[in-house]
Coordinates of C-alpha atoms and ligand atoms in Angstrom, one line a residue:
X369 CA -15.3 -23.4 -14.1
X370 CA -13.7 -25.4 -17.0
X371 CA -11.6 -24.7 -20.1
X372 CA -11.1 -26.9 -22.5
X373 CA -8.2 -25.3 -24.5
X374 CA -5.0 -27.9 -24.8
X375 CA -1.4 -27.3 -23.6
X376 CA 1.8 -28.8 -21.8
X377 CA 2.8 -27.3 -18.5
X378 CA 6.0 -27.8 -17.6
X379 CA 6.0 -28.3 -13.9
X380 CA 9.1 -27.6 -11.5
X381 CA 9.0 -28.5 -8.1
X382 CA 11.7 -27.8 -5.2
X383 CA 11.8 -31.4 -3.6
X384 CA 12.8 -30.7 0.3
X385 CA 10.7 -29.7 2.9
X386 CA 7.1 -28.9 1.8
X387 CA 7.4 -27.3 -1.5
X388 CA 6.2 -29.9 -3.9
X389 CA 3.1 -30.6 -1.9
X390 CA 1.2 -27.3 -2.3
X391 CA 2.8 -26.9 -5.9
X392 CA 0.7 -30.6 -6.8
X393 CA -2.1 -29.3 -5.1
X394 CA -2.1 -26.8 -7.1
X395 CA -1.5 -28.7 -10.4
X396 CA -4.3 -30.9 -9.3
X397 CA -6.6 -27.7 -9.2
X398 CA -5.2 -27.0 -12.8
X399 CA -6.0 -30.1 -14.3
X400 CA -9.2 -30.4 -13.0
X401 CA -10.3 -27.0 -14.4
X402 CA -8.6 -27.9 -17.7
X403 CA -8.9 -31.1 -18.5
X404 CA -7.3 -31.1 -21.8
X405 CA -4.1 -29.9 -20.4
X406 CA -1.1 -32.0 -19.8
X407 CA 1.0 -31.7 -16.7
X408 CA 4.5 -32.6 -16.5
X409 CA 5.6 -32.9 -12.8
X410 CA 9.0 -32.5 -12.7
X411 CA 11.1 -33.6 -9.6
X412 CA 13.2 -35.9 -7.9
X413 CA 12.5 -39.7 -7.7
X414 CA 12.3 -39.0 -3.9
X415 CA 9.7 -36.7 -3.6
X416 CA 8.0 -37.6 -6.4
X417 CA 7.3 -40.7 -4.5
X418 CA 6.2 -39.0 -0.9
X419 CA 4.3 -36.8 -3.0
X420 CA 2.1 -38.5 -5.2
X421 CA 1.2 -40.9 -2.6
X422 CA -0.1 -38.6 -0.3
X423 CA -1.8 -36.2 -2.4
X424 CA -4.9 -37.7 -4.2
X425 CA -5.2 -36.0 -7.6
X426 CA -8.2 -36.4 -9.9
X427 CA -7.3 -39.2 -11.8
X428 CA -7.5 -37.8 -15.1
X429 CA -4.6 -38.7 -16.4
X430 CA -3.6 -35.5 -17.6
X431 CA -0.6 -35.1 -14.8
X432 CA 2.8 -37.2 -15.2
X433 CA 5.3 -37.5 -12.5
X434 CA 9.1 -37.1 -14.1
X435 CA 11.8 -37.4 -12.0
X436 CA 15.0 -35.2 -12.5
X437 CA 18.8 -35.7 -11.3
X438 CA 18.6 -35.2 -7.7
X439 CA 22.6 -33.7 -8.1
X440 CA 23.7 -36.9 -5.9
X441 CA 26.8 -38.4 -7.7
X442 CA 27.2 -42.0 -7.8
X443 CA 29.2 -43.7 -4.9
X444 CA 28.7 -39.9 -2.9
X445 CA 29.4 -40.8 0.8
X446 CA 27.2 -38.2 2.8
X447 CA 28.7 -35.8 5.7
X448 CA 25.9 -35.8 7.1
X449 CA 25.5 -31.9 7.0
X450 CA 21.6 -31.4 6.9
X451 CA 22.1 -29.0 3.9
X452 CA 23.7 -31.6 2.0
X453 CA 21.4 -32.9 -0.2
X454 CA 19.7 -29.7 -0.5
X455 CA 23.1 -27.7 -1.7
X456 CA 23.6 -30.8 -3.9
X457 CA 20.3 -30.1 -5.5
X458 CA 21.3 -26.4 -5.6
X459 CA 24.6 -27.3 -7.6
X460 CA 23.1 -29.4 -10.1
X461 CA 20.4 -27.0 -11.4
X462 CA 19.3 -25.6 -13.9
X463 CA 20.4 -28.3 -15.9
X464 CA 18.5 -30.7 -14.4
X465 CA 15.2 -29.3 -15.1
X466 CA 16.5 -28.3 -18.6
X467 CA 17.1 -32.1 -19.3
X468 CA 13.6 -33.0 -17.7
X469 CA 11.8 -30.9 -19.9
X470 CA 13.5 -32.0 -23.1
X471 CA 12.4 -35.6 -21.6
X472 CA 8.7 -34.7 -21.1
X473 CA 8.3 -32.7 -24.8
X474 CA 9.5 -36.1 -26.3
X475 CA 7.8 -38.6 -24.3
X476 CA 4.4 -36.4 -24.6
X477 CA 5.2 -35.4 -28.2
X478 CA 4.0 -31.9 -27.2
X479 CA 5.8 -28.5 -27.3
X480 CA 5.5 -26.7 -23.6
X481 CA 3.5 -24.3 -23.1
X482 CA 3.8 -22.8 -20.2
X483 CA 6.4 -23.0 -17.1
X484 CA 5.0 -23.3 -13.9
X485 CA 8.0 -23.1 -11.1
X486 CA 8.7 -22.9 -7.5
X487 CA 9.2 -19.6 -7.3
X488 CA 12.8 -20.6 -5.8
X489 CA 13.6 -21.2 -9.4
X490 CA 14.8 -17.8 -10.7
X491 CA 16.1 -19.6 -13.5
X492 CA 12.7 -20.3 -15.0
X493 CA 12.3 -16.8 -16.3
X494 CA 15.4 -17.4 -19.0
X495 CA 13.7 -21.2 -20.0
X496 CA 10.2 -19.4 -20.5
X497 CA 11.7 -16.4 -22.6
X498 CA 13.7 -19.1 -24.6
X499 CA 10.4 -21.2 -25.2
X500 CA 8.6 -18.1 -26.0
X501 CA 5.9 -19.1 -22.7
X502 CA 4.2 -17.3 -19.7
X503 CA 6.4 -18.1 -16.7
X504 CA 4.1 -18.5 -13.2
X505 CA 5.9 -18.6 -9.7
X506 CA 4.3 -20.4 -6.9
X507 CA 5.5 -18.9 -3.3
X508 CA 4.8 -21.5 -0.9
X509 CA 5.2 -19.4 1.8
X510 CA 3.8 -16.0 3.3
X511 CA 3.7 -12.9 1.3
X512 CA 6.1 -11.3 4.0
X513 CA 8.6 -13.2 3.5
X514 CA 8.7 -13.0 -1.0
X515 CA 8.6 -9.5 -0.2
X516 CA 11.6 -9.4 2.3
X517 CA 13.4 -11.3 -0.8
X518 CA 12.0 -8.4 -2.8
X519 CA 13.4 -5.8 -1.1
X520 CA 17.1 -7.7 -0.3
X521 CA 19.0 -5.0 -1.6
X522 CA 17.5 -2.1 0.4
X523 CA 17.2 -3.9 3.4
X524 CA 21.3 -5.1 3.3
X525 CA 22.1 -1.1 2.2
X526 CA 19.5 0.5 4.7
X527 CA 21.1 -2.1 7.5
X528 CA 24.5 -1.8 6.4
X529 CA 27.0 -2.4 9.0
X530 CA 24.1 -2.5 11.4
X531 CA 22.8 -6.2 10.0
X532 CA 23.7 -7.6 13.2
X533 CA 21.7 -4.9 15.2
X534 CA 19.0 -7.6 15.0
X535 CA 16.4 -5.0 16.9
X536 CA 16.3 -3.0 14.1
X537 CA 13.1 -2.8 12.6
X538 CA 12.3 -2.8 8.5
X539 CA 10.0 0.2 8.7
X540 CA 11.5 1.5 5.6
X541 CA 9.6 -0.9 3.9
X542 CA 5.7 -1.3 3.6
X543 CA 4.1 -3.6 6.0
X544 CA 6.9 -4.2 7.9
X545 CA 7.3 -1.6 10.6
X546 CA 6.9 -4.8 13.4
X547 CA 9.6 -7.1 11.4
X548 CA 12.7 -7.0 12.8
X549 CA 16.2 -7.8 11.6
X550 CA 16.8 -11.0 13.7
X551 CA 13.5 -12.1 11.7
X552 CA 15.0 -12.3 8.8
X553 CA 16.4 -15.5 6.9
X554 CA 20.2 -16.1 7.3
X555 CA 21.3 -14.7 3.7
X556 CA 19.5 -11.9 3.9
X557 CA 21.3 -8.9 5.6
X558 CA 23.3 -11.6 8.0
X559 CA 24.4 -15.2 8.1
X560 CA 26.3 -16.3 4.7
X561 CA 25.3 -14.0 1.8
X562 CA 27.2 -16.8 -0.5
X563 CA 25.4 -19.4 0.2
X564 CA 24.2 -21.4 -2.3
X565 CA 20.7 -21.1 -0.7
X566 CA 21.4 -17.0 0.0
X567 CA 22.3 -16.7 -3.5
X568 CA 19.1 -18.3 -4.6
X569 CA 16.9 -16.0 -2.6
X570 CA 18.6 -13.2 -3.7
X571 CA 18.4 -14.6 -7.7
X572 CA 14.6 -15.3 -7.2
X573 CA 14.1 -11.5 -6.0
X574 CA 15.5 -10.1 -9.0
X575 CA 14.0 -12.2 -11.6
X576 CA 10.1 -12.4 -9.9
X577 CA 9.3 -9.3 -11.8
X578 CA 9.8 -10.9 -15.1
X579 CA 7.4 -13.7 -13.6
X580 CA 4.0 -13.3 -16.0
X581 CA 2.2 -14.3 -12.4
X582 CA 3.4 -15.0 -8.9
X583 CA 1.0 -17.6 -7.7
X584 CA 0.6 -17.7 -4.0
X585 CA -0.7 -20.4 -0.8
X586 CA -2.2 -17.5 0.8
X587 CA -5.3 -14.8 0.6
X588 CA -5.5 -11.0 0.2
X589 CA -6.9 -10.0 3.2
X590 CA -4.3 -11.9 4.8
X591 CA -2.1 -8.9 4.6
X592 CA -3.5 -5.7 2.2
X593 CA -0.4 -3.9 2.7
X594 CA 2.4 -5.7 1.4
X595 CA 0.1 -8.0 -1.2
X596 CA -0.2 -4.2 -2.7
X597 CA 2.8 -3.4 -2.6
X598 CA 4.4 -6.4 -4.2
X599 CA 1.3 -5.8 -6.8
X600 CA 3.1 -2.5 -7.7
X601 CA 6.4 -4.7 -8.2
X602 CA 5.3 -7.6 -10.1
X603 CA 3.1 -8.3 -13.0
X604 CA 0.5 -10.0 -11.2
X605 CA 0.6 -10.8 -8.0
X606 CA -2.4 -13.8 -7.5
X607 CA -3.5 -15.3 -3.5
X608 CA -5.0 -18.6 -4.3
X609 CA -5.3 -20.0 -0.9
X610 CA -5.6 -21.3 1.9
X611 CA -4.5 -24.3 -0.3
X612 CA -6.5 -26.8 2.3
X613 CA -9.5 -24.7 1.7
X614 CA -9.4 -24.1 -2.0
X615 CA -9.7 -27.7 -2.8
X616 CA -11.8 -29.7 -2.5
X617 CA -12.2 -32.0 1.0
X618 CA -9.9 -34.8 0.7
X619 CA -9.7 -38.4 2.0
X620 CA -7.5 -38.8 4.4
X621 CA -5.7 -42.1 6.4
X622 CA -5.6 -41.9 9.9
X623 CA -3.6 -45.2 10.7
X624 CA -3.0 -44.4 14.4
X625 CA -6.6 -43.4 15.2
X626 CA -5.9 -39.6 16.1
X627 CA -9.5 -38.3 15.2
X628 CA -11.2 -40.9 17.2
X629 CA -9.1 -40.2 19.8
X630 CA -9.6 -36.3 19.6
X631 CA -13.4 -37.1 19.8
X632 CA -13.1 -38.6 23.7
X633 CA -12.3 -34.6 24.9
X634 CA -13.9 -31.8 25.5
X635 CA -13.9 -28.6 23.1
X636 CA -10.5 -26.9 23.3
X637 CA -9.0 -28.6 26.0
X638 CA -5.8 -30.3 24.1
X639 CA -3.0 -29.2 22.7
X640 CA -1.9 -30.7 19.4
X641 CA 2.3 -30.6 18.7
X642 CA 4.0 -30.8 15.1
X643 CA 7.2 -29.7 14.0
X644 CA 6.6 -29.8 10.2
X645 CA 8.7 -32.8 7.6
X646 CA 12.4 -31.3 8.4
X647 CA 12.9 -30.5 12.0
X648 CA 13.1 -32.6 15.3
X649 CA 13.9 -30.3 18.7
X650 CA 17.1 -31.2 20.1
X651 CA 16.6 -33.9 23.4
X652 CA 16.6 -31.0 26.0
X653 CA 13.8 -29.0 24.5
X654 CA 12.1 -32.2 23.8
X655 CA 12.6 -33.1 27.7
X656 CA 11.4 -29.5 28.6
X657 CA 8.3 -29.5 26.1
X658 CA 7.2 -32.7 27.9
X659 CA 7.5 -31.9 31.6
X660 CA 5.5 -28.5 30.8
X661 CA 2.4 -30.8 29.6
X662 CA 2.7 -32.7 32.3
X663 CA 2.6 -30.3 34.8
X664 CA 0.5 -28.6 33.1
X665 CA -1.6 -31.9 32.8
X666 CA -2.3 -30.4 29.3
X667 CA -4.0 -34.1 27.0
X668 CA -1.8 -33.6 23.7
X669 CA -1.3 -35.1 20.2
X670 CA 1.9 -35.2 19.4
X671 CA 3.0 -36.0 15.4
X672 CA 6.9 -37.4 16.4
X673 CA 8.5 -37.7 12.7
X674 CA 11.6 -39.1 14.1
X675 CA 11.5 -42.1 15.1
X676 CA 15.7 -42.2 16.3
X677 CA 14.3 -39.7 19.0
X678 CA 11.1 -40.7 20.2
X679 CA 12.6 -43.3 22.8
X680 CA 13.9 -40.0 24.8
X681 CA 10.3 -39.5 25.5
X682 CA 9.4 -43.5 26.4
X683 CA 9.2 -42.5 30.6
X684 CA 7.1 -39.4 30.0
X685 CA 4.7 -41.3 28.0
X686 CA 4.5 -44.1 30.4
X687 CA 3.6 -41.6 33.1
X688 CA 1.3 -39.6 30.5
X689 CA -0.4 -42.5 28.8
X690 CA -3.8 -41.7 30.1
X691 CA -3.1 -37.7 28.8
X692 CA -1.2 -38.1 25.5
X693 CA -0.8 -39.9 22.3
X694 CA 2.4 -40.2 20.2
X695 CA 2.0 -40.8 16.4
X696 CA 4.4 -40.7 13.6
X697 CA 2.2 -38.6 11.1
X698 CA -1.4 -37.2 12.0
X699 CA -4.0 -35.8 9.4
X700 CA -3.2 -32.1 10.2
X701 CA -5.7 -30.7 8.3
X702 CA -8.6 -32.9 10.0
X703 CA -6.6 -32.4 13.5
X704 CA -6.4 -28.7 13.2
X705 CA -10.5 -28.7 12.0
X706 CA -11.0 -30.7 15.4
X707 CA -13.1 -29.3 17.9
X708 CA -11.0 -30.2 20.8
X709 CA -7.9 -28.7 19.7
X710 CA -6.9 -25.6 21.8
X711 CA -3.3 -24.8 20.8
X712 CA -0.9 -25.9 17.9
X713 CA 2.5 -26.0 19.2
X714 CA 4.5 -25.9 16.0
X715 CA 7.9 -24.7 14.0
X716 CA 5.6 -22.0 12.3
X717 CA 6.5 -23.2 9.1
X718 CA 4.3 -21.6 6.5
X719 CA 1.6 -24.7 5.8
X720 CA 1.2 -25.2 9.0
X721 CA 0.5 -21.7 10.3
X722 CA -1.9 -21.5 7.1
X723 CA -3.7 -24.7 8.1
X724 CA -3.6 -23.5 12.1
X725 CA -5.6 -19.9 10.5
X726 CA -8.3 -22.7 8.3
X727 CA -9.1 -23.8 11.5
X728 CA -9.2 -21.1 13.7
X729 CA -6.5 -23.0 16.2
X730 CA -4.3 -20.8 18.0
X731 CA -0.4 -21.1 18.1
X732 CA 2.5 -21.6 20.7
X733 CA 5.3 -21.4 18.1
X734 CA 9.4 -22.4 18.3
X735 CA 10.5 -21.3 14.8
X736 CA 14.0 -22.7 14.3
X737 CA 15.5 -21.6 10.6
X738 CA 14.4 -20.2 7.4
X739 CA 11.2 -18.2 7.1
X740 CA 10.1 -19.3 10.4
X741 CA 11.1 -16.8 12.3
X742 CA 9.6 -14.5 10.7
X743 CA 6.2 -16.4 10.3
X744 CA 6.5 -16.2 14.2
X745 CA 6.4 -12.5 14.7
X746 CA 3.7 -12.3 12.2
X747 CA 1.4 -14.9 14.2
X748 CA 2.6 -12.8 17.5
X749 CA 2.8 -9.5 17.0
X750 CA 1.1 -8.5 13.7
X751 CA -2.1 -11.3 13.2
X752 CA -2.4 -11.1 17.1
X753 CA -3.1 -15.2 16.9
X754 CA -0.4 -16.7 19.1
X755 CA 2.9 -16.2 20.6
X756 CA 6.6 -17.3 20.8
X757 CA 8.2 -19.1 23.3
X758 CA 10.6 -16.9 25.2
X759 CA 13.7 -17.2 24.9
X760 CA 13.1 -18.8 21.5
X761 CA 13.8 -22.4 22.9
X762 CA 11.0 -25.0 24.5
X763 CA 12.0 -24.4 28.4
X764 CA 9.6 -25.8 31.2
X765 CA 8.5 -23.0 32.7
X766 CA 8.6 -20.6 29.9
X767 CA 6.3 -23.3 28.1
X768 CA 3.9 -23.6 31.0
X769 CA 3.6 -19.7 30.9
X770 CA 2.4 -20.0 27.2
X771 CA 0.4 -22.9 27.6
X772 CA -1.4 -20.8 30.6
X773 CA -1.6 -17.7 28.2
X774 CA -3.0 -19.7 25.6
X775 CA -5.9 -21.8 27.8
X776 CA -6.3 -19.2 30.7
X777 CA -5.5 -15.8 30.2
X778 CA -7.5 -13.2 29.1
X779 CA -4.6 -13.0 26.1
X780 CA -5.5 -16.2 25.1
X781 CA -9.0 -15.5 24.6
X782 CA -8.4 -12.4 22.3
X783 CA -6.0 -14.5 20.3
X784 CA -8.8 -17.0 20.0
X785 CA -10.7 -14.3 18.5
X786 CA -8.4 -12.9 16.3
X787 CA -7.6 -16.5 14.5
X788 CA -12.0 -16.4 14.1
X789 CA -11.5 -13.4 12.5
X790 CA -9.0 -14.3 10.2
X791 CA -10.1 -18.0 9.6
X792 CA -13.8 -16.3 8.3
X793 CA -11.6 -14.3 6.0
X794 CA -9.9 -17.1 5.1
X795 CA -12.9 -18.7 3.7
X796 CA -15.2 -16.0 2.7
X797 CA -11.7 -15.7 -0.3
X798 CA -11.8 -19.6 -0.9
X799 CA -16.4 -18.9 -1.5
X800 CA -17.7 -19.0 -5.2
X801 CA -17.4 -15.0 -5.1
X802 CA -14.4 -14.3 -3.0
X803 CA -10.7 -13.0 -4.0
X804 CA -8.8 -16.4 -3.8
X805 CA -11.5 -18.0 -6.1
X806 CA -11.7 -14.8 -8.9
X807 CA -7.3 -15.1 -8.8
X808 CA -7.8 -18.9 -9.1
X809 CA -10.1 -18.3 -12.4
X810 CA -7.4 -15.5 -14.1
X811 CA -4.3 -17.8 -13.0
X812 CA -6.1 -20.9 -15.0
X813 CA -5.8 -17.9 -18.2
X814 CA -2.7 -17.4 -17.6
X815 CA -1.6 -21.2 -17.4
X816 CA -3.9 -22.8 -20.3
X817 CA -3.1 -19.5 -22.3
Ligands
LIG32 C1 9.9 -20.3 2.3 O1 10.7 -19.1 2.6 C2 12.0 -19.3 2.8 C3 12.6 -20.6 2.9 C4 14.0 -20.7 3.1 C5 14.6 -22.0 3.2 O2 13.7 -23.0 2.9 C6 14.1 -24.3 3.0 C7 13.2 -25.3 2.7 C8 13.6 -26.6 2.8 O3 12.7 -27.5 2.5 C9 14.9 -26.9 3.1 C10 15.8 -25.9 3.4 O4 17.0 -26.2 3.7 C11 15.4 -24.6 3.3 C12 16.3 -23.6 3.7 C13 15.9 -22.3 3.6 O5 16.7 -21.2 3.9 C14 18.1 -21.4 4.1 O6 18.3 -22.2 5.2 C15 19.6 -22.5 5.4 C16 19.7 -23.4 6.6 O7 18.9 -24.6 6.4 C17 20.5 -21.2 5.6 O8 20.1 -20.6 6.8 C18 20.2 -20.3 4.4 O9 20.9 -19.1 4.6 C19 18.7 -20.0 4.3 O10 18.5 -19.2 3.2 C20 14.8 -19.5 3.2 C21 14.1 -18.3 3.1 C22 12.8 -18.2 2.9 O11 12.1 -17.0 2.8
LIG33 O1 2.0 -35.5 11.0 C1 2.0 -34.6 10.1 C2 3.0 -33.7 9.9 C3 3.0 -32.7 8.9 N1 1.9 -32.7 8.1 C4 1.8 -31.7 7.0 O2 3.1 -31.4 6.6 C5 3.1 -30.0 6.2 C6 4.3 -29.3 6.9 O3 4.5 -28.1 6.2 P1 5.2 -26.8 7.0 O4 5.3 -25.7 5.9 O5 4.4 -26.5 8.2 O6 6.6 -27.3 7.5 P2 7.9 -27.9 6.7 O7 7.6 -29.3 6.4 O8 8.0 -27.1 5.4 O9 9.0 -27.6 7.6 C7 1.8 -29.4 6.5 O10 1.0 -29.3 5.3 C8 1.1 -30.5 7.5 O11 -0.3 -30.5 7.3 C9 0.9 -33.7 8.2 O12 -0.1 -33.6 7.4 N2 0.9 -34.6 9.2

């Protein structure tokens, strides 16, 4: 499937947590469709960086990294407040990406278009109308949670005065008769409707309908429901994932030897830990999280970002060194794909919980902020393919329960065949005839125009 007409696609990419990732993925599916489009990659020298050096992109050329104003003044002294540098970001926009498109036109010498944005960008729908272009929003996340920003206003009217009656359920709204308030993402219907992040969410959900195409990491039979109904509230509404199944199999480093290791145990017998590129449990959870494998003498692969915190755990991994291993950053797509992997203990942040479906890995999930939560409930109570730990905190014994329900329980083995079901669905949609790979084609109109 190639085109060959030319263009310049403006590219703008949300540079924290893992945004940019799946949007490059994507770009590199793009180009390598239409090879006689440009790409410019617009984002901060930061992620730009992490980026482009882990995500290998056919080397055509055709896609240029430009980095924008990352809205850090000069001299700033951080607080240390881990919204910082996000609300910074925030702040500076949309100015920034105004300026970096200006850049690219000149530097390229070519006129954009077409805008391709994260889809936290509300702001891209006035810079397409004002270059006359199609505007496509990529939603990195599950189509739950675009809709929840969809529907903000109904949901804080329906809840009203009742937003901290977390039990309530969204029923008024399709799909979403299991969600329940205390789901939600702060901003929403509680926490601080002014943030600068709230009033972002709330911005994108007014704006995605004058989107030309929201572009999505996910597949339709994921969730027929609410894909249909968002389809009735945007102009086109286009699955083109699972991102790690759509493209093609990658190369991949494994510097601390986690596949060869995962080849020494038996089929499903491990469980593999990962907390996504943001979050770190606090030392008790950690403590807790690690007594349960051990009592539970559960082998594990652990990916430990941190490296300020990983000392906490230096007498457990004495003890464990013959069950566990400890890496900074594991090949999570090849680790999830392993045979021996039985559970994915994870943050449920959406790649992950995507790549956990791709290979049919059930989940122990600890969401902590965000979408999370709600990506939780979906895995536990709608998909059927994992559960939350009680309480919503990593205690010993709770965590030995779920590691037991997981491995043991007659729970555990429905759950295993629920994540089959939905990991052949996943790529029967990714196949030459299925629904991921017929959006894929109409998104590649829409883009080269
Ligand atoms: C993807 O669906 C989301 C995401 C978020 C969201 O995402 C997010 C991603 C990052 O890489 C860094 C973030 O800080 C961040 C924050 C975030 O939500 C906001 O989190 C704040 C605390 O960090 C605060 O709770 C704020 O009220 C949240 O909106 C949000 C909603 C989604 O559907
Ligand atoms: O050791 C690691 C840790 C994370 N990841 C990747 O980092 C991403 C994490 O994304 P997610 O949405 O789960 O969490 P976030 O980083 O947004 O909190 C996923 O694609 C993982 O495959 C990885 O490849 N190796």
């Amino acid at each position: 499937m190639q085109v060959t007409k030319q263009g310049h696609v403006a590219v703008l990419a949300f540079p924290f947590g893992t945004h940019a990732a799946p949007l490059l993925t994507l770009v590199g599916r793009l180009s390598a469709a239409a090879p006689n489009l440009k790409f410019s990659f617009l984002n901060t020298a930061k992620s730009n960086e992490k980026v482009f050096s882990k995500i290998k992109i056919a080397e055509n050329g055709n896609i240029k990294a430009h980095n924008v104003y990352d809205g850090v003044p000069e001299g700033h002294v951080f607080s240390g407040h881990p919204l910082e540098s996000v609300e910074l970001f925030l702040k500076a926009m949309p100015e920034t990406f105004k300026n970096g498109v200006k850049e690219a036109v000149k530097e390229s010498g070519m006129k954009v278009t077409c805008l391709l944005s994260d889809a936290f960008f509300w702001f891209s729908g006035d810079m397409a109308a004002e270059m006359g272009v199609p505007w496509v929003a990529l939603w990195t996340a599950a189509p739950c949670s675009i809709s929840v920003h969809m529907y903000t206003d109904l949901i804080r009217s329906t809840l009203k005065g009742n937003g901290e009656n977390v039990d309530q359920t969204l029923k008024f709204i399709p799909g979403m008769s299991a969600i329940h308030a205390k789901d939600l993402p702060d901003g929403v219907c509680h926490g601080n409707l002014e943030a600068p992040f709230s009033c972002m969410l709330d911005n994108m959900g007014r704006m995605l309908p004058r989107a030309t195409a929201l572009a999505m990491n996910s597949f339709e039979e994921i969730d027929h429901t609410i894909i249909d109904d968002l389809k009735s509230k945007l102009k086109m509404v286009l699955n083109v994932g699972p991102f790690n199944l759509a493209s093609p199999p990658q190369s991949f480093s494994d510097e601390s030897g986690c596949i060869p290791w995962l080849d020494k145990h038996r089929a499903s017998s491990l469980a593999y830990l990962c907390f996504g590129s943001i979050l770190t449990p606090s030392p008790n959870e950690l403590m807790a999280l690690a007594e349960a494998l051990e009592a539970q003498k559960v082998p594990f692969l652990w990916s430990f970002r941190d490296s300020s915190k990983v000392q906490l755990l230096d007498k457990f991994l004495e003890r464990t060194s013959t069950l566990g291993k400890i890496v900074p950053w594991s090949p999570q797509l090849q680790v999830l794909e392993h045979a021996s992997v039985g559970v994915f203990i994870t943050h449920a942040g959406w790649n992950s919980i995507s790549e956990s479906i791709a290979g049919g890995v059930p989940m122990i999930c600890r969401p902590f902020f965000a979408d999370q939560p709600l990506n939780g409930r979906l895995v536990e109570d709608i998909w059927k393919i994992g559960v939350n730990v009680e309480g919503g905190v990593f205690t010993k014994c709770g965590t030995m329960r779920a590691l037991d329900l997981v491995f043991k329980a007659e729970q555990g083995k429905m759950m295993r065949e629920n994540i089959g079901i939905l990991k052949k669905k996943a790529r029967e949609a990714v196949a030459t005839d299925g629904s991921s790979t017929k959006n894929f084609k109409t998104l590649l109109e829409v883009v080269s125009g």
